[in-house]
Amino acid sequence: MMKSHDAFKNELASLKTSMAQAILGKDDIIDQLLICLLAEGHLLIEDVPGVGKTTLALALAKSIDGEFQRIQFTSDLLPSDVLGVTIFNTETRQFEFRPGPIFTSILLADEINRTTPKTQSALLEAMQDFSVTIERETHPISPPFMVIATQNPIEFHGTYPLPESQLDRFLMRIQMGYPSRSEEARILDTKGSDPHLVNLKPVCTKSRIQEMQHASREIHVDADVSKYLLTIIGKTREVRDLELGASPRASLAFYRACQARAFVSGRSFVTPDDVKALAIPVLAHRLIVSGRRRSSSATQDAHSMSELVMQEILESIEVPI
């Protein structure tokens, strides 16, 4: 297996270096993005405007020679605006499908919680099955395909909270965070022109990304590590502070994310540290905190509470050596 990983070592390093030119000082975020990509998952970024969410998505698309589409989600956005429409061609006298922006490699769903549940749900099939069904005809989306969605945690007026079924489709939920003072000084030096982003060139092909995705599936997971992962999953279904624990889909996503993290880190095996490091970003957004816990923490939002409960679960379980 190590030979398989070594075959991609240079490309992984090139991807990280390429993206780091546009996203200054966010190596951990870049790693999390690559973990999502190689685990064939999707990423939800919840953060304030202006911290580089769009730049992150565009830098990835430019670095892998992939197509990039951005959809600004609004209250009047329709499912057809995302998926595409079937129209009648008067010349050929046949109906033709005109694909929407979801048919791309990297899709930035900007402020996804500002659109209605009906339009939000239009993404479900694509995110799960990499296909879109319109008028009984299924249209596949060419891999690699990844949705990077954003939402603002501050503004709630005119928003529609993502339902559990939608949240469960995202492999990870993270925050970008503000840059450090030195990093922000470097950003000011560019005067907002993003010269590094403009000059980014592809360093990896889409077919090579698919090969890495398949190779990461072969990363070894020891029985003790797998047991540790399943113990964490089981605890989310048992603790009184949670009304809804992690689903079987979450278990599989957690497992794949751990394999991808090991792959990105240059290892042929998953460690307990991989499991512990990914438990909160992979699982917390899938959990529902109980009313009892919410009433005792009125000053915290639901996601912060689920992260705190997840941290308590991790602290209560012995980490295998």
mmCIF file of C-alpha atoms in Angstrom:
data_model
loop_
_atom_site.group_PDB
_atom_site.id
_atom_site.type_symbol
_atom_site.label_atom_id
_atom_site.label_comp_id
_atom_site.label_asym_id
_atom_site.label_seq_id
_atom_site.Cartn_x
_atom_site.Cartn_y
_atom_site.Cartn_z
ATOM 1 C CA MET A 1 0.000 0.000 0.000
ATOM 2 C CA MET A 2 2.860 2.371 0.791
ATOM 3 C CA LYS A 3 4.055 2.175 -2.804
ATOM 4 C CA SER A 4 0.561 3.199 -3.887
ATOM 5 C CA HIS A 5 0.723 6.237 -1.637
ATOM 6 C CA ASP A 6 4.283 7.137 -2.658
ATOM 7 C CA ALA A 7 3.109 7.284 -6.252
ATOM 8 C CA PHE A 8 0.974 10.302 -5.318
ATOM 9 C CA LYS A 9 3.360 11.948 -2.865
ATOM 10 C CA ASN A 10 4.558 14.655 -5.259
ATOM 11 C CA GLU A 11 1.057 15.524 -6.453
ATOM 12 C CA LEU A 12 -0.241 15.864 -2.893
ATOM 13 C CA ALA A 13 2.650 18.164 -2.023
ATOM 14 C CA SER A 14 2.059 20.194 -5.197
ATOM 15 C CA LEU A 15 -1.668 20.542 -4.402
ATOM 16 C CA LYS A 16 -0.928 21.819 -0.899
ATOM 17 C CA THR A 17 1.733 24.232 -2.173
ATOM 18 C CA SER A 18 -0.491 25.525 -4.961
ATOM 19 C CA MET A 19 -3.453 26.219 -2.695
ATOM 20 C CA ALA A 20 -1.255 27.717 0.024
ATOM 21 C CA GLN A 21 -0.285 30.471 -2.423
ATOM 22 C CA ALA A 22 -3.885 31.687 -2.440
ATOM 23 C CA ILE A 23 -4.943 30.738 1.113
ATOM 24 C CA LEU A 24 -2.247 32.173 3.356
ATOM 25 C CA GLY A 25 -1.590 30.522 6.702
ATOM 26 C CA LYS A 26 -4.432 28.011 6.442
ATOM 27 C CA ASP A 27 -2.543 24.746 6.025
ATOM 28 C CA ASP A 28 -4.944 22.946 8.375
ATOM 29 C CA ILE A 29 -7.939 24.116 6.337
ATOM 30 C CA ILE A 30 -6.253 22.990 3.114
ATOM 31 C CA ASP A 31 -5.645 19.563 4.644
ATOM 32 C CA GLN A 32 -9.292 19.303 5.695
ATOM 33 C CA LEU A 33 -10.403 20.271 2.202
ATOM 34 C CA LEU A 34 -8.164 17.613 0.650
ATOM 35 C CA ILE A 35 -9.465 15.042 3.129
ATOM 36 C CA CYS A 36 -13.006 15.816 1.972
ATOM 37 C CA LEU A 37 -11.986 15.631 -1.671
ATOM 38 C CA LEU A 38 -10.161 12.294 -1.362
ATOM 39 C CA ALA A 39 -12.948 10.802 0.766
ATOM 40 C CA GLU A 40 -15.379 11.821 -2.017
ATOM 41 C CA GLY A 41 -17.267 14.020 0.426
ATOM 42 C CA HIS A 42 -18.597 17.563 0.617
ATOM 43 C CA LEU A 43 -17.642 20.465 2.848
ATOM 44 C CA LEU A 44 -19.777 22.958 4.787
ATOM 45 C CA ILE A 45 -17.961 26.111 5.886
ATOM 46 C CA GLU A 46 -19.743 28.188 8.482
ATOM 47 C CA ASP A 47 -18.025 31.526 8.933
ATOM 48 C CA VAL A 48 -18.377 35.266 8.586
ATOM 49 C CA PRO A 49 -18.061 36.926 5.157
ATOM 50 C CA GLY A 50 -14.656 37.838 3.808
ATOM 51 C CA VAL A 51 -12.441 35.139 5.303
ATOM 52 C CA GLY A 52 -11.624 33.363 2.026
ATOM 53 C CA LYS A 53 -14.325 30.741 1.521
ATOM 54 C CA THR A 54 -14.745 31.517 -2.195
ATOM 55 C CA THR A 55 -10.986 31.772 -2.677
ATOM 56 C CA LEU A 56 -10.565 28.340 -1.099
ATOM 57 C CA ALA A 57 -13.008 26.721 -3.528
ATOM 58 C CA LEU A 58 -11.568 28.486 -6.564
ATOM 59 C CA ALA A 59 -7.986 27.636 -5.576
ATOM 60 C CA LEU A 60 -8.890 23.951 -5.431
ATOM 61 C CA ALA A 61 -10.621 24.020 -8.821
ATOM 62 C CA LYS A 62 -7.676 25.815 -10.447
ATOM 63 C CA SER A 63 -5.164 23.432 -8.861
ATOM 64 C CA ILE A 64 -6.834 20.242 -10.143
ATOM 65 C CA ASP A 65 -7.721 21.427 -13.612
ATOM 66 C CA GLY A 66 -11.382 21.206 -12.683
ATOM 67 C CA GLU A 67 -14.465 23.159 -13.660
ATOM 68 C CA PHE A 68 -15.749 25.635 -11.092
ATOM 69 C CA GLN A 69 -19.265 26.988 -10.660
ATOM 70 C CA ARG A 70 -20.577 29.370 -8.029
ATOM 71 C CA ILE A 71 -24.270 29.630 -7.138
ATOM 72 C CA GLN A 72 -25.426 32.518 -4.980
ATOM 73 C CA PHE A 73 -28.303 30.990 -3.048
ATOM 74 C CA THR A 74 -31.249 33.356 -2.578
ATOM 75 C CA SER A 75 -34.866 32.987 -1.503
ATOM 76 C CA ASP A 76 -36.123 33.075 -5.112
ATOM 77 C CA LEU A 77 -33.679 30.476 -6.450
ATOM 78 C CA LEU A 78 -35.445 27.509 -8.061
ATOM 79 C CA PRO A 79 -34.299 23.868 -8.257
ATOM 80 C CA SER A 80 -34.067 24.236 -12.046
ATOM 81 C CA ASP A 81 -31.582 27.098 -11.553
ATOM 82 C CA VAL A 82 -29.291 24.564 -9.905
ATOM 83 C CA LEU A 83 -30.003 21.305 -11.735
ATOM 84 C CA GLY A 84 -30.922 22.443 -15.248
ATOM 85 C CA VAL A 85 -34.030 22.179 -17.404
ATOM 86 C CA THR A 86 -35.458 20.153 -20.265
ATOM 87 C CA ILE A 87 -36.505 22.278 -23.233
ATOM 88 C CA PHE A 88 -38.114 21.547 -26.592
ATOM 89 C CA ASN A 89 -35.817 22.099 -29.576
ATOM 90 C CA THR A 90 -37.987 23.342 -32.432
ATOM 91 C CA GLU A 91 -35.348 22.420 -35.018
ATOM 92 C CA THR A 92 -34.863 18.788 -34.009
ATOM 93 C CA ARG A 93 -38.429 18.438 -32.685
ATOM 94 C CA GLN A 94 -37.021 16.762 -29.577
ATOM 95 C CA PHE A 95 -36.684 17.583 -25.901
ATOM 96 C CA GLU A 96 -33.143 18.378 -24.809
ATOM 97 C CA PHE A 97 -31.643 18.610 -21.355
ATOM 98 C CA ARG A 98 -29.718 21.788 -20.591
ATOM 99 C CA PRO A 99 -27.504 21.023 -17.589
ATOM 100 C CA GLY A 100 -27.353 23.510 -14.725
ATOM 101 C CA PRO A 101 -24.292 24.689 -12.778
ATOM 102 C CA ILE A 102 -24.318 21.577 -10.590
ATOM 103 C CA PHE A 103 -22.647 19.722 -13.474
ATOM 104 C CA THR A 104 -19.126 20.768 -12.566
ATOM 105 C CA SER A 105 -16.109 19.564 -10.585
ATOM 106 C CA ILE A 106 -16.193 22.054 -7.730
ATOM 107 C CA LEU A 107 -19.506 23.710 -6.855
ATOM 108 C CA LEU A 108 -19.534 26.638 -4.441
ATOM 109 C CA ALA A 109 -23.001 26.845 -2.886
ATOM 110 C CA ASP A 110 -22.691 30.325 -1.419
ATOM 111 C CA GLU A 111 -24.931 31.076 1.574
ATOM 112 C CA ILE A 112 -26.811 27.824 1.089
ATOM 113 C CA ASN A 113 -29.153 28.547 4.011
ATOM 114 C CA ARG A 114 -30.643 31.584 2.245
ATOM 115 C CA THR A 115 -32.641 29.473 -0.178
ATOM 116 C CA THR A 116 -35.843 27.526 0.476
ATOM 117 C CA PRO A 117 -35.856 23.899 1.642
ATOM 118 C CA LYS A 118 -37.204 22.884 -1.774
ATOM 119 C CA THR A 119 -34.119 24.234 -3.532
ATOM 120 C CA GLN A 120 -31.800 22.965 -0.799
ATOM 121 C CA SER A 121 -33.191 19.463 -1.306
ATOM 122 C CA ALA A 122 -32.366 19.646 -5.018
ATOM 123 C CA LEU A 123 -28.756 18.979 -4.008
ATOM 124 C CA LEU A 124 -29.456 15.764 -2.103
ATOM 125 C CA GLU A 125 -29.339 13.284 -4.977
ATOM 126 C CA ALA A 126 -26.289 14.907 -6.540
ATOM 127 C CA MET A 127 -24.367 14.918 -3.257
ATOM 128 C CA GLN A 128 -25.214 11.302 -2.469
ATOM 129 C CA ASP A 129 -25.288 9.572 -5.862
ATOM 130 C CA PHE A 130 -23.386 11.973 -8.141
ATOM 131 C CA SER A 131 -26.369 12.166 -10.455
ATOM 132 C CA VAL A 132 -29.453 14.268 -11.162
ATOM 133 C CA THR A 133 -32.874 12.895 -12.100
ATOM 134 C CA ILE A 134 -35.177 15.184 -14.080
ATOM 135 C CA GLU A 135 -38.411 14.016 -15.666
ATOM 136 C CA ARG A 136 -37.561 10.361 -15.012
ATOM 137 C CA GLU A 137 -34.195 10.596 -16.743
ATOM 138 C CA THR A 138 -30.996 10.287 -14.694
ATOM 139 C CA HIS A 139 -27.996 12.372 -15.695
ATOM 140 C CA PRO A 140 -24.639 11.403 -14.152
ATOM 141 C CA ILE A 141 -22.213 14.035 -12.852
ATOM 142 C CA SER A 142 -18.657 13.321 -13.961
ATOM 143 C CA PRO A 143 -16.265 12.732 -11.056
ATOM 144 C CA PRO A 144 -14.546 14.190 -9.229
ATOM 145 C CA PHE A 145 -17.468 16.209 -7.871
ATOM 146 C CA MET A 146 -17.489 18.206 -4.658
ATOM 147 C CA VAL A 147 -19.867 20.727 -3.101
ATOM 148 C CA ILE A 148 -18.334 23.420 -0.925
ATOM 149 C CA ALA A 149 -21.213 25.201 0.804
ATOM 150 C CA THR A 150 -21.024 28.303 2.983
ATOM 151 C CA GLN A 151 -23.310 29.901 5.503
ATOM 152 C CA ASN A 152 -23.052 32.961 7.733
ATOM 153 C CA PRO A 153 -23.432 32.103 11.453
ATOM 154 C CA ILE A 154 -24.294 35.701 12.402
ATOM 155 C CA GLU A 155 -27.254 36.669 10.193
ATOM 156 C CA PHE A 156 -30.475 34.695 10.642
ATOM 157 C CA HIS A 157 -33.050 36.998 9.014
ATOM 158 C CA GLY A 158 -34.279 35.462 5.764
ATOM 159 C CA THR A 159 -32.474 32.161 6.285
ATOM 160 C CA TYR A 160 -33.699 28.559 6.294
ATOM 161 C CA PRO A 161 -31.774 26.236 8.631
ATOM 162 C CA LEU A 162 -30.430 23.178 6.840
ATOM 163 C CA PRO A 163 -32.490 20.067 7.676
ATOM 164 C CA GLU A 164 -30.783 17.015 9.164
ATOM 165 C CA SER A 165 -30.981 15.139 5.846
ATOM 166 C CA GLN A 166 -29.014 17.925 4.155
ATOM 167 C CA LEU A 167 -26.446 18.277 6.946
ATOM 168 C CA ASP A 168 -25.880 14.520 6.865
ATOM 169 C CA ARG A 169 -24.716 14.802 3.237
ATOM 170 C CA PHE A 170 -21.757 16.977 4.250
ATOM 171 C CA LEU A 171 -18.701 15.005 5.251
ATOM 172 C CA MET A 172 -17.328 17.848 7.372
ATOM 173 C CA ARG A 173 -18.393 21.174 8.837
ATOM 174 C CA ILE A 174 -15.579 23.602 9.637
ATOM 175 C CA GLN A 175 -14.755 27.244 10.299
ATOM 176 C CA MET A 176 -12.092 29.174 8.352
ATOM 177 C CA GLY A 177 -11.225 31.623 11.131
ATOM 178 C CA TYR A 178 -9.502 34.984 10.833
ATOM 179 C CA PRO A 179 -5.902 35.154 9.601
ATOM 180 C CA SER A 180 -3.084 35.963 11.994
ATOM 181 C CA ARG A 181 -1.711 39.498 12.034
ATOM 182 C CA SER A 182 1.351 38.586 9.941
ATOM 183 C CA GLU A 183 -0.799 36.720 7.401
ATOM 184 C CA GLU A 184 -3.191 39.643 7.134
ATOM 185 C CA ALA A 185 -0.231 41.950 6.522
ATOM 186 C CA ARG A 186 0.758 39.742 3.576
ATOM 187 C CA ILE A 187 -2.826 39.922 2.295
ATOM 188 C CA LEU A 188 -2.717 43.735 2.491
ATOM 189 C CA ASP A 189 0.491 43.727 0.454
ATOM 190 C CA THR A 190 -1.461 42.271 -2.462
ATOM 191 C CA LYS A 191 -4.023 45.112 -2.146
ATOM 192 C CA GLY A 192 -6.797 42.580 -2.646
ATOM 193 C CA SER A 193 -5.746 41.732 -6.197
ATOM 194 C CA ASP A 194 -5.212 38.012 -5.447
ATOM 195 C CA PRO A 195 -2.263 37.711 -7.876
ATOM 196 C CA HIS A 196 -1.435 34.237 -6.609
ATOM 197 C CA LEU A 197 -4.966 32.998 -7.308
ATOM 198 C CA VAL A 198 -4.939 34.463 -10.824
ATOM 199 C CA ASN A 199 -1.614 32.802 -11.568
ATOM 200 C CA LEU A 200 -2.500 29.354 -10.239
ATOM 201 C CA LYS A 201 -2.004 26.573 -12.772
ATOM 202 C CA PRO A 202 -3.244 22.974 -12.623
ATOM 203 C CA VAL A 203 -0.830 20.691 -10.788
ATOM 204 C CA CYS A 204 -3.000 17.570 -10.871
ATOM 205 C CA THR A 205 -5.478 16.137 -13.337
ATOM 206 C CA LYS A 206 -9.016 15.067 -12.469
ATOM 207 C CA SER A 207 -8.209 11.469 -13.392
ATOM 208 C CA ARG A 208 -5.275 11.546 -10.977
ATOM 209 C CA ILE A 209 -7.583 12.786 -8.220
ATOM 210 C CA GLN A 210 -9.846 9.804 -8.881
ATOM 211 C CA GLU A 211 -6.846 7.483 -8.606
ATOM 212 C CA MET A 212 -5.984 9.044 -5.229
ATOM 213 C CA GLN A 213 -9.580 8.643 -4.079
ATOM 214 C CA HIS A 214 -9.446 4.948 -4.907
ATOM 215 C CA ALA A 215 -5.999 4.532 -3.318
ATOM 216 C CA SER A 216 -7.127 6.167 -0.081
ATOM 217 C CA ARG A 217 -9.828 3.503 0.249
ATOM 218 C CA GLU A 218 -7.045 0.936 0.654
ATOM 219 C CA ILE A 219 -5.542 2.629 3.720
ATOM 220 C CA HIS A 220 -5.355 0.040 6.517
ATOM 221 C CA VAL A 221 -7.601 0.430 9.565
ATOM 222 C CA ASP A 222 -6.541 -1.758 12.491
ATOM 223 C CA ALA A 223 -9.251 -3.605 14.432
ATOM 224 C CA ASP A 224 -8.528 -1.613 17.612
ATOM 225 C CA VAL A 225 -8.792 1.677 15.736
ATOM 226 C CA SER A 226 -12.031 0.570 14.096
ATOM 227 C CA LYS A 227 -13.383 -0.429 17.522
ATOM 228 C CA TYR A 228 -12.441 3.024 18.882
ATOM 229 C CA LEU A 229 -14.293 4.684 15.999
ATOM 230 C CA LEU A 230 -17.395 2.556 16.555
ATOM 231 C CA THR A 231 -17.303 3.223 20.298
ATOM 232 C CA ILE A 232 -17.475 6.965 19.586
ATOM 233 C CA ILE A 233 -20.373 6.417 17.191
ATOM 234 C CA GLY A 234 -22.171 4.260 19.748
ATOM 235 C CA LYS A 235 -21.775 6.851 22.488
ATOM 236 C CA THR A 236 -23.535 9.469 20.369
ATOM 237 C CA ARG A 237 -26.588 7.177 20.349
ATOM 238 C CA GLU A 238 -26.508 6.565 24.098
ATOM 239 C CA VAL A 239 -25.809 9.846 25.903
ATOM 240 C CA ARG A 240 -28.800 11.663 27.368
ATOM 241 C CA ASP A 241 -27.668 15.022 26.007
ATOM 242 C CA LEU A 242 -28.361 13.960 22.418
ATOM 243 C CA GLU A 243 -31.757 13.291 20.868
ATOM 244 C CA LEU A 244 -30.223 12.069 17.613
ATOM 245 C CA GLY A 245 -26.901 10.277 17.359
ATOM 246 C CA ALA A 246 -24.711 9.534 14.376
ATOM 247 C CA SER A 247 -26.296 7.524 11.553
ATOM 248 C CA PRO A 248 -24.754 4.552 9.694
ATOM 249 C CA ARG A 249 -24.018 7.025 6.880
ATOM 250 C CA ALA A 250 -22.048 9.042 9.432
ATOM 251 C CA SER A 251 -20.113 5.917 10.472
ATOM 252 C CA LEU A 252 -19.051 5.244 6.889
ATOM 253 C CA ALA A 253 -18.198 8.914 6.319
ATOM 254 C CA PHE A 254 -16.119 8.948 9.518
ATOM 255 C CA TYR A 255 -14.256 5.809 8.430
ATOM 256 C CA ARG A 256 -13.518 7.187 4.950
ATOM 257 C CA ALA A 257 -12.414 10.548 6.338
ATOM 258 C CA CYS A 258 -9.935 8.816 8.662
ATOM 259 C CA GLN A 259 -8.500 6.869 5.730
ATOM 260 C CA ALA A 260 -8.192 10.069 3.705
ATOM 261 C CA ARG A 261 -6.481 11.905 6.592
ATOM 262 C CA ALA A 262 -3.901 9.142 6.870
ATOM 263 C CA PHE A 263 -3.366 9.302 3.108
ATOM 264 C CA VAL A 264 -2.943 13.096 3.133
ATOM 265 C CA SER A 265 -0.528 12.745 6.071
ATOM 266 C CA GLY A 266 1.626 10.272 4.154
ATOM 267 C CA ARG A 267 0.734 7.143 6.108
ATOM 268 C CA SER A 268 -0.533 3.750 4.971
ATOM 269 C CA PHE A 269 -2.554 3.203 8.145
ATOM 270 C CA VAL A 270 -5.093 5.069 10.291
ATOM 271 C CA THR A 271 -4.103 6.052 13.838
ATOM 272 C CA PRO A 272 -6.316 6.839 16.853
ATOM 273 C CA ASP A 273 -5.212 10.467 16.421
ATOM 274 C CA ASP A 274 -6.882 10.511 12.993
ATOM 275 C CA VAL A 275 -10.119 9.348 14.584
ATOM 276 C CA LYS A 276 -9.954 11.827 17.453
ATOM 277 C CA ALA A 277 -9.006 14.763 15.206
ATOM 278 C CA LEU A 278 -11.933 14.189 12.817
ATOM 279 C CA ALA A 279 -14.665 13.256 15.307
ATOM 280 C CA ILE A 280 -15.943 16.807 15.827
ATOM 281 C CA PRO A 281 -15.785 18.144 12.227
ATOM 282 C CA VAL A 282 -17.312 14.919 10.841
ATOM 283 C CA LEU A 283 -19.928 14.121 13.497
ATOM 284 C CA ALA A 284 -20.964 17.238 15.446
ATOM 285 C CA HIS A 285 -23.153 18.749 12.720
ATOM 286 C CA ARG A 286 -25.089 15.481 12.383
ATOM 287 C CA LEU A 287 -26.196 15.410 16.020
ATOM 288 C CA ILE A 288 -29.281 16.916 17.673
ATOM 289 C CA VAL A 289 -28.837 18.149 21.223
ATOM 290 C CA SER A 290 -31.596 17.246 23.688
ATOM 291 C CA GLY A 291 -34.011 19.843 25.001
ATOM 292 C CA ARG A 292 -32.637 19.301 28.503
ATOM 293 C CA ARG A 293 -29.130 20.235 27.398
ATOM 294 C CA ARG A 294 -30.360 23.190 25.345
ATOM 295 C CA SER A 295 -32.286 24.633 28.277
ATOM 296 C CA SER A 296 -29.181 24.452 30.454
ATOM 297 C CA SER A 297 -27.030 26.245 27.849
ATOM 298 C CA ALA A 298 -29.302 29.013 26.603
ATOM 299 C CA THR A 299 -26.393 31.241 25.567
ATOM 300 C CA GLN A 300 -24.909 28.701 23.115
ATOM 301 C CA ASP A 301 -26.117 27.905 19.625
ATOM 302 C CA ALA A 302 -27.075 24.339 18.725
ATOM 303 C CA HIS A 303 -23.894 23.557 16.807
ATOM 304 C CA SER A 304 -21.619 24.827 19.578
ATOM 305 C CA MET A 305 -23.525 22.647 22.029
ATOM 306 C CA SER A 306 -23.183 19.564 19.819
ATOM 307 C CA GLU A 307 -19.443 20.215 19.517
ATOM 308 C CA LEU A 308 -19.195 20.470 23.293
ATOM 309 C CA VAL A 309 -21.117 17.218 23.777
ATOM 310 C CA MET A 310 -18.879 15.573 21.183
ATOM 311 C CA GLN A 311 -15.798 16.768 23.066
ATOM 312 C CA GLU A 312 -17.201 15.330 26.292
ATOM 313 C CA ILE A 313 -17.774 11.998 24.548
ATOM 314 C CA LEU A 314 -14.173 11.935 23.311
ATOM 315 C CA GLU A 315 -12.866 12.672 26.797
ATOM 316 C CA SER A 316 -14.938 9.832 28.244
ATOM 317 C CA ILE A 317 -13.466 7.154 25.953
ATOM 318 C CA GLU A 318 -10.031 5.653 26.406
ATOM 319 C CA VAL A 319 -7.821 6.129 23.370
ATOM 320 C CA PRO A 320 -6.178 2.876 22.200
ATOM 321 C CA ILE A 321 -2.391 2.837 22.255
#
